[in-house]
């Protein structure tokens, strides 16, 4: 490691913590499958951790040399089917220019997003569209450990686009 901090850690959860520095794992996969993987997201701004329980996830090469993702997971109490595509693969490896499309479908929620970045390493020149529909927004907020400031059915559409260092943002939504 070159002294850069890592934002994740793969270890035995029952092992005694060590003072030894963590080492990055160099990894580039064209095809992978995960089964029964649990991830914990902990952040000082959250009252409690978020548990992502991946029942099954596959990643494979798709059209235009992209990576295709298909997963069944839950985020705390919300079960989600996740499908998406990101690429091209060579640009992912160098954190360059990428396009993506991601759909998440749960019993009471639908999230669709697509977009691109001119440079993934510094998230420059984003062009992102997002659509979220929830039959009960309070359930989603609680699952994400956020303060449920409202309740009821919700629909949100958002767009973020940067051109020539000018940020164009539009958010439209309502809770019934």
Coordinates of N, CA, C and O in Angstrom, one line a residue:
X1 N 0.8 -1.2 0.0 CA 0.0 0.0 0.0 C 0.9 1.2 0.0 O 1.9 1.3 0.6
X2 N 0.4 2.3 -0.7 CA 1.2 3.5 -0.7 C 0.7 4.5 0.3 O 0.9 5.7 0.2
X3 N 0.1 4.1 1.4 CA -0.3 4.9 2.5 C -1.7 5.5 2.3 O -2.2 6.2 3.1
X4 N -2.4 5.1 1.2 CA -3.7 5.5 0.9 C -4.7 4.7 1.8 O -4.6 3.5 2.0
X5 N -5.6 5.4 2.5 CA -6.6 4.7 3.3 C -7.5 3.9 2.5 O -7.9 4.3 1.4
X6 N -7.9 2.8 3.0 CA -8.9 1.9 2.3 C -10.3 2.2 3.0 O -10.4 2.5 4.2
X7 N -11.3 2.0 2.2 CA -12.7 2.2 2.8 C -13.4 0.9 3.0 O -14.6 0.9 3.2
X8 N -12.7 -0.2 2.9 CA -13.3 -1.5 3.2 C -12.2 -2.5 3.7 O -11.1 -2.2 3.6
X9 N -12.7 -3.5 4.3 CA -11.9 -4.5 5.0 C -12.5 -5.9 4.9 O -13.7 -6.0 5.2
X10 N -11.7 -6.8 4.4 CA -12.2 -8.2 4.3 C -11.4 -9.0 5.4 O -10.2 -9.1 5.4
X11 N -12.2 -9.5 6.3 CA -11.6 -10.3 7.4 C -12.6 -11.2 8.1 O -13.8 -11.0 7.8
X12 N -12.1 -12.1 8.9 CA -13.0 -12.9 9.7 C -13.6 -12.1 10.8 O -12.9 -11.5 11.6
X13 N -15.0 -12.0 10.8 CA -15.6 -11.1 11.8 C -15.4 -11.6 13.3 O -15.5 -10.8 14.2
X14 N -15.0 -12.8 13.4 CA -14.7 -13.4 14.8 C -13.2 -13.3 15.2 O -12.9 -13.6 16.3
X15 N -12.4 -12.8 14.3 CA -11.0 -12.7 14.6 C -10.7 -11.5 15.5 O -11.4 -10.5 15.5
X16 N -9.6 -11.6 16.2 CA -9.2 -10.5 17.1 C -8.6 -9.4 16.2 O -7.8 -9.7 15.3
X17 N -9.0 -8.2 16.4 CA -8.5 -7.1 15.6 C -6.9 -7.0 15.7 O -6.4 -7.3 16.8
X18 N -6.3 -6.6 14.6 CA -4.8 -6.6 14.6 C -4.4 -5.1 14.4 O -5.1 -4.3 13.8
X19 N -3.2 -4.8 14.9 CA -2.7 -3.5 14.6 C -1.9 -3.4 13.4 O -1.4 -2.3 13.0
X20 N -1.7 -4.5 12.6 CA -0.9 -4.5 11.4 C -1.7 -3.8 10.3 O -2.9 -3.8 10.3
X21 N -1.0 -3.0 9.5 CA -1.7 -2.2 8.4 C -2.4 -3.2 7.4 O -1.9 -4.3 7.2
X22 N -3.5 -2.7 7.0 CA -4.2 -3.5 6.0 C -3.6 -3.3 4.6 O -3.0 -2.3 4.3
X23 N -3.6 -4.4 3.8 CA -3.0 -4.4 2.5 C -4.1 -4.5 1.4 O -5.0 -5.3 1.6
X24 N -4.1 -3.7 0.4 CA -5.1 -3.8 -0.7 C -5.0 -5.1 -1.4 O -3.9 -5.7 -1.5
X25 N -6.1 -5.5 -2.0 CA -6.1 -6.7 -2.8 C -6.3 -6.3 -4.2 O -7.3 -5.8 -4.6
X26 N -5.2 -6.5 -5.1 CA -5.4 -6.1 -6.5 C -6.3 -7.1 -7.2 O -6.1 -8.3 -7.1
X27 N -7.3 -6.6 -7.8 CA -8.4 -7.5 -8.3 C -9.1 -6.9 -9.5 O -9.5 -5.8 -9.5
X28 N -9.2 -7.7 -10.6 CA -9.9 -7.3 -11.7 C -10.7 -8.5 -12.2 O -10.0 -9.5 -12.6
X29 N -12.0 -8.5 -12.2 CA -12.8 -9.7 -12.5 C -13.6 -9.4 -13.7 O -14.4 -8.4 -13.8
X30 N -13.6 -10.3 -14.7 CA -14.5 -10.3 -15.8 C -15.8 -11.0 -15.5 O -16.8 -10.8 -16.1
X31 N -15.7 -12.0 -14.6 CA -16.9 -12.7 -14.2 C -16.7 -13.1 -12.7 O -15.7 -13.6 -12.3
X32 N -17.8 -13.0 -12.0 CA -17.8 -13.3 -10.6 C -19.2 -13.7 -10.1 O -20.2 -13.3 -10.6
X33 N -19.2 -14.5 -9.0 CA -20.5 -14.8 -8.3 C -20.2 -14.7 -6.8 O -19.2 -15.2 -6.3
X34 N -21.1 -14.0 -6.1 CA -21.1 -14.0 -4.7 C -22.4 -14.6 -4.1 O -23.5 -14.5 -4.7
X35 N -22.2 -15.3 -3.0 CA -23.4 -15.9 -2.4 C -23.2 -15.7 -0.9 O -22.1 -15.9 -0.3
X36 N -24.3 -15.3 -0.2 CA -24.4 -15.2 1.2 C -23.2 -14.3 1.7 O -22.4 -14.7 2.5
X37 N -23.2 -13.0 1.3 CA -22.2 -12.0 1.7 C -22.9 -10.9 2.5 O -24.0 -10.4 2.1
X38 N -22.4 -10.5 3.6 CA -22.9 -9.5 4.4 C -22.0 -8.3 4.5 O -20.8 -8.5 4.8
X39 N -22.5 -7.1 4.2 CA -21.7 -5.9 4.3 C -22.3 -5.0 5.3 O -23.5 -4.8 5.4
X40 N -21.5 -4.3 6.1 CA -22.0 -3.4 7.1 C -21.4 -2.0 6.7 O -20.3 -1.8 6.5
X41 N -22.4 -1.0 6.7 CA -22.0 0.3 6.4 C -22.2 1.1 7.7 O -23.2 1.2 8.2
X42 N -21.1 1.7 8.1 CA -21.0 2.4 9.4 C -20.5 3.8 9.1 O -19.5 4.0 8.4
X43 N -21.3 4.8 9.5 CA -20.8 6.2 9.3 C -21.3 7.1 10.5 O -22.4 6.8 11.0
X44 N -20.5 8.0 10.9 CA -20.8 8.8 12.1 C -22.2 9.6 11.9 O -22.8 9.9 12.9
X45 N -22.6 9.9 10.7 CA -23.8 10.6 10.5 C -25.1 9.7 10.7 O -26.2 10.2 10.8
X46 N -24.9 8.4 10.8 CA -26.0 7.4 10.9 C -26.2 7.0 12.4 O -25.2 6.8 13.1
X47 N -27.4 6.9 12.8 CA -27.7 6.5 14.2 C -27.3 5.0 14.4 O -26.9 4.6 15.5
X48 N -27.4 4.2 13.3 CA -27.1 2.8 13.4 C -26.5 2.4 12.1 O -26.6 3.1 11.1
X49 N -25.9 1.2 12.1 CA -25.3 0.7 10.8 C -26.3 0.2 9.9 O -27.5 -0.1 10.2
X50 N -26.0 0.2 8.6 CA -26.8 -0.4 7.5 C -26.2 -1.7 7.2 O -25.0 -1.8 6.9
X51 N -27.1 -2.7 7.2 CA -26.6 -4.1 6.8 C -27.1 -4.4 5.4 O -28.3 -4.3 5.1
X52 N -26.1 -4.7 4.5 CA -26.5 -5.1 3.2 C -26.2 -6.6 3.1 O -25.1 -7.1 3.3
X53 N -27.2 -7.4 2.9 CA -27.2 -8.9 2.9 C -27.3 -9.3 1.5 O -28.4 -9.3 0.9
X54 N -26.2 -9.7 0.8 CA -26.3 -10.2 -0.5 C -26.5 -11.7 -0.6 O -25.7 -12.5 -0.2
X55 N -27.7 -12.1 -1.0 CA -28.1 -13.5 -1.1 C -27.3 -14.1 -2.3 O -26.7 -15.1 -2.2
X56 N -27.4 -13.4 -3.4 CA -26.7 -13.9 -4.6 C -26.4 -12.7 -5.5 O -27.3 -11.8 -5.7
X57 N -25.2 -12.6 -6.1 CA -24.9 -11.6 -7.0 C -23.9 -12.2 -8.1 O -23.0 -12.9 -7.8
X58 N -24.2 -11.8 -9.3 CA -23.4 -12.3 -10.4 C -22.9 -11.0 -11.2 O -23.6 -10.1 -11.3
X59 N -21.7 -11.1 -11.7 CA -21.1 -10.1 -12.5 C -20.5 -10.8 -13.7 O -19.8 -11.7 -13.6
X60 N -20.8 -10.3 -14.9 CA -20.3 -10.9 -16.1 C -20.1 -9.9 -17.2 O -20.5 -8.7 -17.1
X61 N -19.4 -10.3 -18.3 CA -19.2 -9.3 -19.4 C -20.4 -9.3 -20.3 O -21.0 -10.3 -20.6
X62 N -20.8 -8.0 -20.6 CA -21.9 -7.8 -21.5 C -21.6 -7.2 -22.8 O -20.4 -7.2 -23.2
X63 N -22.6 -6.6 -23.4 CA -22.4 -6.0 -24.7 C -21.5 -4.8 -24.6 O -21.4 -4.2 -23.5
X64 N -20.8 -4.4 -25.6 CA -19.9 -3.2 -25.6 C -18.8 -3.3 -24.5 O -18.4 -2.3 -23.9
X65 N -18.4 -4.5 -24.2 CA -17.4 -4.7 -23.2 C -17.7 -4.2 -21.9 O -16.8 -3.6 -21.2
X66 N -19.0 -4.2 -21.5 CA -19.4 -3.7 -20.2 C -19.5 -4.8 -19.2 O -19.4 -6.0 -19.5
X67 N -19.7 -4.5 -17.9 CA -20.0 -5.5 -16.9 C -21.5 -5.5 -16.6 O -22.1 -4.4 -16.4
X68 N -22.0 -6.6 -16.5 CA -23.5 -6.8 -16.2 C -23.6 -7.3 -14.8 O -22.9 -8.3 -14.4
X69 N -24.5 -6.7 -14.0 CA -24.7 -7.1 -12.6 C -26.1 -7.6 -12.4 O -27.1 -6.9 -12.9
X70 N -26.3 -8.7 -11.7 CA -27.6 -9.2 -11.4 C -27.5 -9.7 -9.9 O -26.6 -10.5 -9.6
X71 N -28.4 -9.2 -9.1 CA -28.2 -9.5 -7.6 C -29.6 -9.5 -6.9 O -30.5 -8.8 -7.3
X72 N -29.6 -10.4 -5.9 CA -30.8 -10.4 -5.0 C -30.1 -10.1 -3.6 O -29.2 -10.8 -3.2
X73 N -30.6 -9.0 -3.0 CA -30.1 -8.6 -1.7 C -31.1 -7.9 -0.9 O -32.2 -7.7 -1.3
X74 N -30.7 -7.6 0.3 CA -31.6 -6.8 1.2 C -30.8 -5.7 1.8 O -29.6 -6.0 2.1
X75 N -31.4 -4.6 2.0 CA -30.7 -3.5 2.7 C -31.6 -3.3 4.0 O -32.7 -2.9 3.9
X76 N -31.0 -3.7 5.1 CA -31.7 -3.9 6.4 C -33.0 -4.7 6.1 O -32.9 -5.9 5.9
X77 N -34.2 -4.1 6.1 CA -35.4 -4.9 6.0 C -36.0 -4.9 4.6 O -37.0 -5.6 4.4
X78 N -35.4 -4.3 3.6 CA -35.9 -4.2 2.2 C -35.2 -5.1 1.3 O -34.1 -5.0 1.0
X79 N -36.0 -6.1 0.8 CA -35.5 -7.0 -0.3 C -35.5 -6.4 -1.6 O -36.5 -5.7 -2.0
X80 N -34.4 -6.5 -2.4 CA -34.2 -5.8 -3.6 C -33.6 -6.8 -4.7 O -32.7 -7.5 -4.4
X81 N -34.2 -6.7 -5.9 CA -33.6 -7.3 -7.1 C -32.9 -6.2 -7.8 O -33.5 -5.2 -8.1
X82 N -31.6 -6.4 -8.1 CA -30.8 -5.3 -8.6 C -30.2 -5.8 -10.0 O -29.7 -6.9 -10.1
X83 N -30.4 -5.0 -11.0 CA -29.8 -5.3 -12.4 C -29.2 -4.1 -12.9 O -29.7 -3.0 -12.8
X84 N -28.1 -4.3 -13.6 CA -27.4 -3.1 -14.1 C -26.3 -3.5 -15.1 O -25.9 -4.6 -15.2
X85 N -25.7 -2.4 -15.7 CA -24.6 -2.5 -16.6 C -23.7 -1.3 -16.4 O -24.3 -0.2 -16.3
X86 N -22.4 -1.5 -16.5 CA -21.5 -0.4 -16.4 C -20.3 -0.7 -17.2 O -19.9 -1.9 -17.4
X87 N -19.7 0.3 -17.8 CA -18.6 0.1 -18.7 C -18.2 1.3 -19.5 O -18.8 2.3 -19.3
X88 N -17.2 1.0 -20.4 CA -16.6 -0.2 -20.7 C -15.6 -0.7 -19.6 O -15.1 0.1 -18.9
X89 N -15.3 -2.0 -19.7 CA -14.5 -2.6 -18.6 C -13.1 -2.0 -18.5 O -12.7 -1.7 -17.4
X90 N -12.5 -1.7 -19.7 CA -11.1 -1.1 -19.6 C -11.1 0.3 -18.9 O -10.2 0.6 -18.2
X91 N -12.2 1.0 -19.1 CA -12.3 2.3 -18.4 C -12.6 2.2 -16.9 O -12.1 3.0 -16.1
X92 N -13.3 1.1 -16.6 CA -13.5 0.9 -15.1 C -12.1 0.6 -14.4 O -11.9 1.1 -13.3
X93 N -11.3 -0.2 -15.1 CA -10.0 -0.5 -14.5 C -9.1 0.7 -14.2 O -8.4 0.7 -13.3
X94 N -9.2 1.7 -15.1 CA -8.4 2.9 -14.9 C -9.2 4.1 -14.3 O -8.7 5.2 -14.2
X95 N -10.5 3.8 -13.9 CA -11.4 4.8 -13.4 C -11.6 6.0 -14.4 O -11.5 7.1 -14.0
X96 N -11.8 5.6 -15.6 CA -11.9 6.6 -16.7 C -13.4 6.9 -17.0 O -14.2 7.0 -16.1
X97 N -13.7 7.1 -18.3 CA -15.0 7.5 -18.7 C -15.9 6.3 -18.8 O -15.6 5.3 -19.4
X98 N -17.0 6.3 -18.1 CA -17.9 5.2 -18.0 C -19.4 5.6 -18.2 O -19.8 6.8 -18.0
X99 N -20.2 4.7 -18.6 CA -21.6 4.8 -18.7 C -22.2 3.7 -17.8 O -21.6 2.7 -17.6
X100 N -23.4 4.0 -17.2 CA -24.0 3.0 -16.4 C -25.5 3.0 -16.5 O -26.1 4.1 -16.8
X101 N -26.1 1.9 -16.1 CA -27.6 1.8 -16.0 C -27.9 0.9 -14.8 O -27.2 -0.2 -14.8
X102 N -28.7 1.2 -13.9 CA -29.0 0.4 -12.8 C -30.5 0.5 -12.4 O -31.1 1.6 -12.3
X103 N -31.1 -0.7 -12.2 CA -32.5 -0.8 -11.8 C -32.6 -1.6 -10.5 O -32.0 -2.7 -10.4
X104 N -33.3 -1.1 -9.5 CA -33.5 -1.8 -8.3 C -35.0 -1.9 -8.0 O -35.7 -0.9 -8.1
X105 N -35.5 -3.1 -7.8 CA -36.9 -3.3 -7.6 C -37.1 -4.1 -6.3 O -36.6 -5.2 -6.1
X106 N -37.9 -3.5 -5.5 CA -38.3 -4.1 -4.2 C -39.8 -4.2 -4.1 O -40.5 -3.7 -5.1
X107 N -40.4 -4.8 -3.1 CA -41.8 -4.9 -3.0 C -42.5 -3.6 -3.0 O -43.6 -3.5 -3.5
X108 N -41.9 -2.6 -2.4 CA -42.6 -1.3 -2.3 C -41.7 -0.1 -2.9 O -42.0 1.0 -2.6
X109 N -40.7 -0.5 -3.7 CA -39.8 0.6 -4.2 C -39.3 0.2 -5.5 O -39.0 -1.0 -5.8
X110 N -39.1 1.2 -6.4 CA -38.5 1.1 -7.7 C -37.5 2.2 -7.8 O -37.9 3.4 -7.6
X111 N -36.3 1.9 -8.1 CA -35.2 2.9 -8.4 C -34.6 2.6 -9.7 O -34.2 1.5 -10.0
X112 N -34.6 3.6 -10.6 CA -34.0 3.5 -11.9 C -33.0 4.7 -12.1 O -33.4 5.8 -11.8
X113 N -31.8 4.4 -12.4 CA -30.8 5.4 -12.7 C -29.9 5.0 -13.8 O -29.6 3.9 -14.1
X114 N -29.5 6.0 -14.6 CA -28.5 5.8 -15.6 C -27.7 7.1 -15.8 O -28.2 8.2 -15.4
X115 N -26.6 7.0 -16.4 CA -25.8 8.1 -16.6 C -24.4 7.8 -17.0 O -24.1 6.7 -17.5
X116 N -23.5 8.8 -16.9 CA -22.1 8.7 -17.3 C -21.3 9.7 -16.6 O -21.7 10.7 -16.0
X117 N -20.0 9.4 -16.5 CA -18.9 10.2 -16.0 C -17.8 10.3 -17.0 O -17.4 9.3 -17.6
X118 N -17.3 11.5 -17.2 CA -16.1 11.7 -18.1 C -14.9 11.1 -17.5 O -14.0 10.6 -18.2
X119 N -14.8 11.1 -16.1 CA -13.7 10.6 -15.4 C -14.2 10.1 -14.1 O -14.5 10.9 -13.2
X120 N -14.2 8.8 -13.9 CA -14.7 8.1 -12.7 C -13.8 8.4 -11.5 O -14.3 8.6 -10.4
X121 N -12.5 8.6 -11.7 CA -11.6 8.8 -10.6 C -12.0 10.1 -9.8 O -11.9 10.1 -8.6
X122 N -12.3 11.2 -10.5 CA -12.6 12.4 -9.8 C -14.1 12.8 -10.0 O -14.5 13.9 -9.7
X123 N -14.9 11.8 -10.5 CA -16.4 12.0 -10.7 C -16.7 13.3 -11.6 O -17.6 14.0 -11.3
X124 N -15.8 13.5 -12.6 CA -16.0 14.7 -13.4 C -17.0 14.6 -14.5 O -17.3 13.5 -14.9
X125 N -17.6 15.7 -14.8 CA -18.7 15.8 -15.9 C -19.7 14.7 -15.8 O -20.0 14.0 -16.7
X126 N -20.4 14.7 -14.6 CA -21.5 13.7 -14.5 C -22.7 14.1 -15.3 O -23.0 15.2 -15.6
X127 N -23.4 13.1 -15.8 CA -24.7 13.2 -16.4 C -25.6 12.1 -15.9 O -25.5 11.0 -16.4
X128 N -26.3 12.4 -14.9 CA -27.0 11.3 -14.1 C -28.5 11.6 -14.1 O -29.0 12.7 -13.9
X129 N -29.3 10.6 -14.4 CA -30.8 10.6 -14.2 C -31.2 9.6 -13.2 O -30.6 8.5 -13.1
X130 N -32.2 10.0 -12.4 CA -32.7 9.1 -11.3 C -34.2 9.2 -11.2 O -34.7 10.3 -11.3
X131 N -34.8 8.0 -11.1 CA -36.3 8.0 -10.8 C -36.5 7.0 -9.6 O -36.0 5.9 -9.7
X132 N -37.2 7.5 -8.6 CA -37.5 6.7 -7.5 C -39.0 6.7 -7.2 O -39.6 7.8 -7.2
X133 N -39.6 5.6 -7.0 CA -41.0 5.5 -6.6 C -41.1 4.5 -5.4 O -40.5 3.5 -5.4
X134 N -41.8 5.0 -4.4 CA -42.0 4.1 -3.2 C -43.4 4.2 -2.8 O -44.0 5.3 -2.7
X135 N -44.0 3.1 -2.5 CA -45.4 3.1 -2.0 C -45.5 3.6 -0.6 O -46.6 4.1 -0.2
X136 N -44.4 3.5 0.2 CA -44.4 4.1 1.5 C -42.9 4.6 1.8 O -42.1 3.8 2.1
X137 N -42.7 5.9 1.6 CA -41.4 6.5 1.8 C -40.8 6.3 3.2 O -39.6 6.1 3.4
X138 N -41.7 6.3 4.2 CA -41.2 6.1 5.6 C -40.5 4.8 5.7 O -39.4 4.8 6.4
X139 N -41.0 3.7 5.1 CA -40.3 2.4 5.2 C -38.9 2.5 4.6 O -37.9 1.9 5.2
X140 N -38.7 3.2 3.5 CA -37.4 3.3 2.9 C -36.5 4.1 3.8 O -35.3 3.7 4.0
X141 N -36.9 5.2 4.3 CA -36.1 6.1 5.1 C -35.7 5.3 6.4 O -34.5 5.4 6.8
X142 N -36.6 4.6 7.0 CA -36.2 3.8 8.2 C -35.2 2.7 7.9 O -34.3 2.5 8.6
X143 N -35.4 2.0 6.7 CA -34.4 1.0 6.3 C -33.0 1.6 6.1 O -32.0 0.9 6.4
X144 N -32.9 2.8 5.6 CA -31.7 3.4 5.4 C -31.1 4.2 6.6 O -30.2 4.9 6.6
X145 N -31.8 4.0 7.7 CA -31.5 4.6 9.0 C -31.5 6.1 9.0 O -30.7 6.8 9.6
X146 N -32.4 6.6 8.2 CA -32.6 8.1 8.1 C -33.8 8.5 8.9 O -34.8 7.7 9.0
X147 N -33.9 9.7 9.3 CA -35.0 10.2 10.1 C -36.2 10.2 9.2 O -36.2 10.9 8.1
X148 N -37.3 9.5 9.5 CA -38.5 9.4 8.6 C -39.3 10.7 8.8 O -40.2 10.9 9.5
X149 N -38.9 11.8 8.0 CA -39.5 13.1 8.1 C -40.8 13.2 7.4 O -41.5 14.2 7.6
X150 N -41.2 12.2 6.7 CA -42.5 12.2 6.0 C -43.0 10.7 5.8 O -42.2 9.8 6.0
X151 N -44.2 10.6 5.3 CA -44.7 9.2 5.0 C -45.7 9.3 3.9 O -46.1 10.4 3.5
X152 N -46.0 8.1 3.3 CA -46.9 8.1 2.2 C -46.2 7.7 0.9 O -45.0 7.5 0.9
X153 N -47.0 7.5 -0.1 CA -46.4 7.2 -1.5 C -45.5 8.4 -1.9 O -45.8 9.5 -1.7
X154 N -44.4 8.1 -2.6 CA -43.5 9.1 -3.1 C -43.0 8.8 -4.5 O -42.8 7.7 -4.8
X155 N -42.8 9.9 -5.2 CA -42.2 9.8 -6.5 C -41.2 10.9 -6.7 O -41.5 12.1 -6.4
X156 N -39.9 10.6 -7.1 CA -38.9 11.6 -7.2 C -38.2 11.4 -8.6 O -37.9 10.2 -8.9
X157 N -38.0 12.4 -9.3 CA -37.1 12.4 -10.5 C -36.1 13.5 -10.3 O -36.3 14.6 -9.9
X158 N -34.8 13.1 -10.7 CA -33.7 14.0 -10.5 C -32.8 13.9 -11.7 O -32.7 12.8 -12.4
X159 N -32.1 15.0 -12.0 CA -31.1 15.0 -13.0 C -29.9 15.9 -12.6 O -30.1 17.0 -12.0
X160 N -28.7 15.4 -12.8 CA -27.5 16.2 -12.5 C -26.6 16.1 -13.8 O -26.3 15.0 -14.2
X161 N -26.3 17.3 -14.3 CA -25.4 17.3 -15.5 C -24.5 18.5 -15.3 O -24.8 19.6 -14.9
X162 N -23.2 18.2 -15.7 CA -22.2 19.2 -15.7 C -21.6 19.4 -17.1 O -21.2 18.5 -17.7
X163 N -21.7 20.7 -17.5 CA -21.1 21.0 -18.8 C -20.3 22.3 -18.6 O -20.7 23.3 -18.1
X164 N -19.0 22.2 -19.1 CA -18.1 23.4 -19.0 C -18.1 24.0 -17.6 O -18.3 25.2 -17.4
X165 N -18.0 23.2 -16.5 CA -17.9 23.6 -15.1 C -19.2 24.2 -14.6 O -19.2 24.9 -13.6
X166 N -20.3 24.1 -15.3 CA -21.6 24.6 -14.9 C -22.4 23.4 -14.5 O -22.6 22.4 -15.3
X167 N -23.0 23.4 -13.3 CA -23.8 22.3 -12.8 C -25.2 22.6 -13.0 O -25.7 23.6 -12.6
X168 N -25.9 21.7 -13.7 CA -27.4 21.8 -14.0 C -28.1 20.7 -13.2 O -27.8 19.6 -13.5
X169 N -28.9 21.1 -12.2 CA -29.6 20.1 -11.4 C -31.0 20.4 -11.4 O -31.5 21.5 -11.3
X170 N -31.8 19.3 -11.5 CA -33.3 19.4 -11.4 C -33.8 18.3 -10.5 O -33.4 17.1 -10.8
X171 N -34.6 18.6 -9.6 CA -35.2 17.6 -8.7 C -36.7 17.9 -8.7 O -37.1 19.0 -8.4
X172 N -37.5 16.9 -8.9 CA -39.0 17.1 -8.9 C -39.5 15.9 -8.2 O -39.1 14.7 -8.5
X173 N -40.4 16.1 -7.2 CA -41.0 15.0 -6.5 C -42.2 15.3 -5.7 O -42.5 16.5 -5.5
X174 N -42.9 14.3 -5.2 CA -44.0 14.6 -4.3 C -44.3 13.4 -3.5 O -43.9 12.2 -3.8
X175 N -44.8 13.6 -2.3 CA -45.3 12.6 -1.4 C -46.8 12.8 -1.2 O -47.2 14.0 -1.0
X176 N -47.5 11.8 -1.5 CA -49.0 11.9 -1.4 C -49.5 11.7 0.0 O -49.0 11.0 0.8

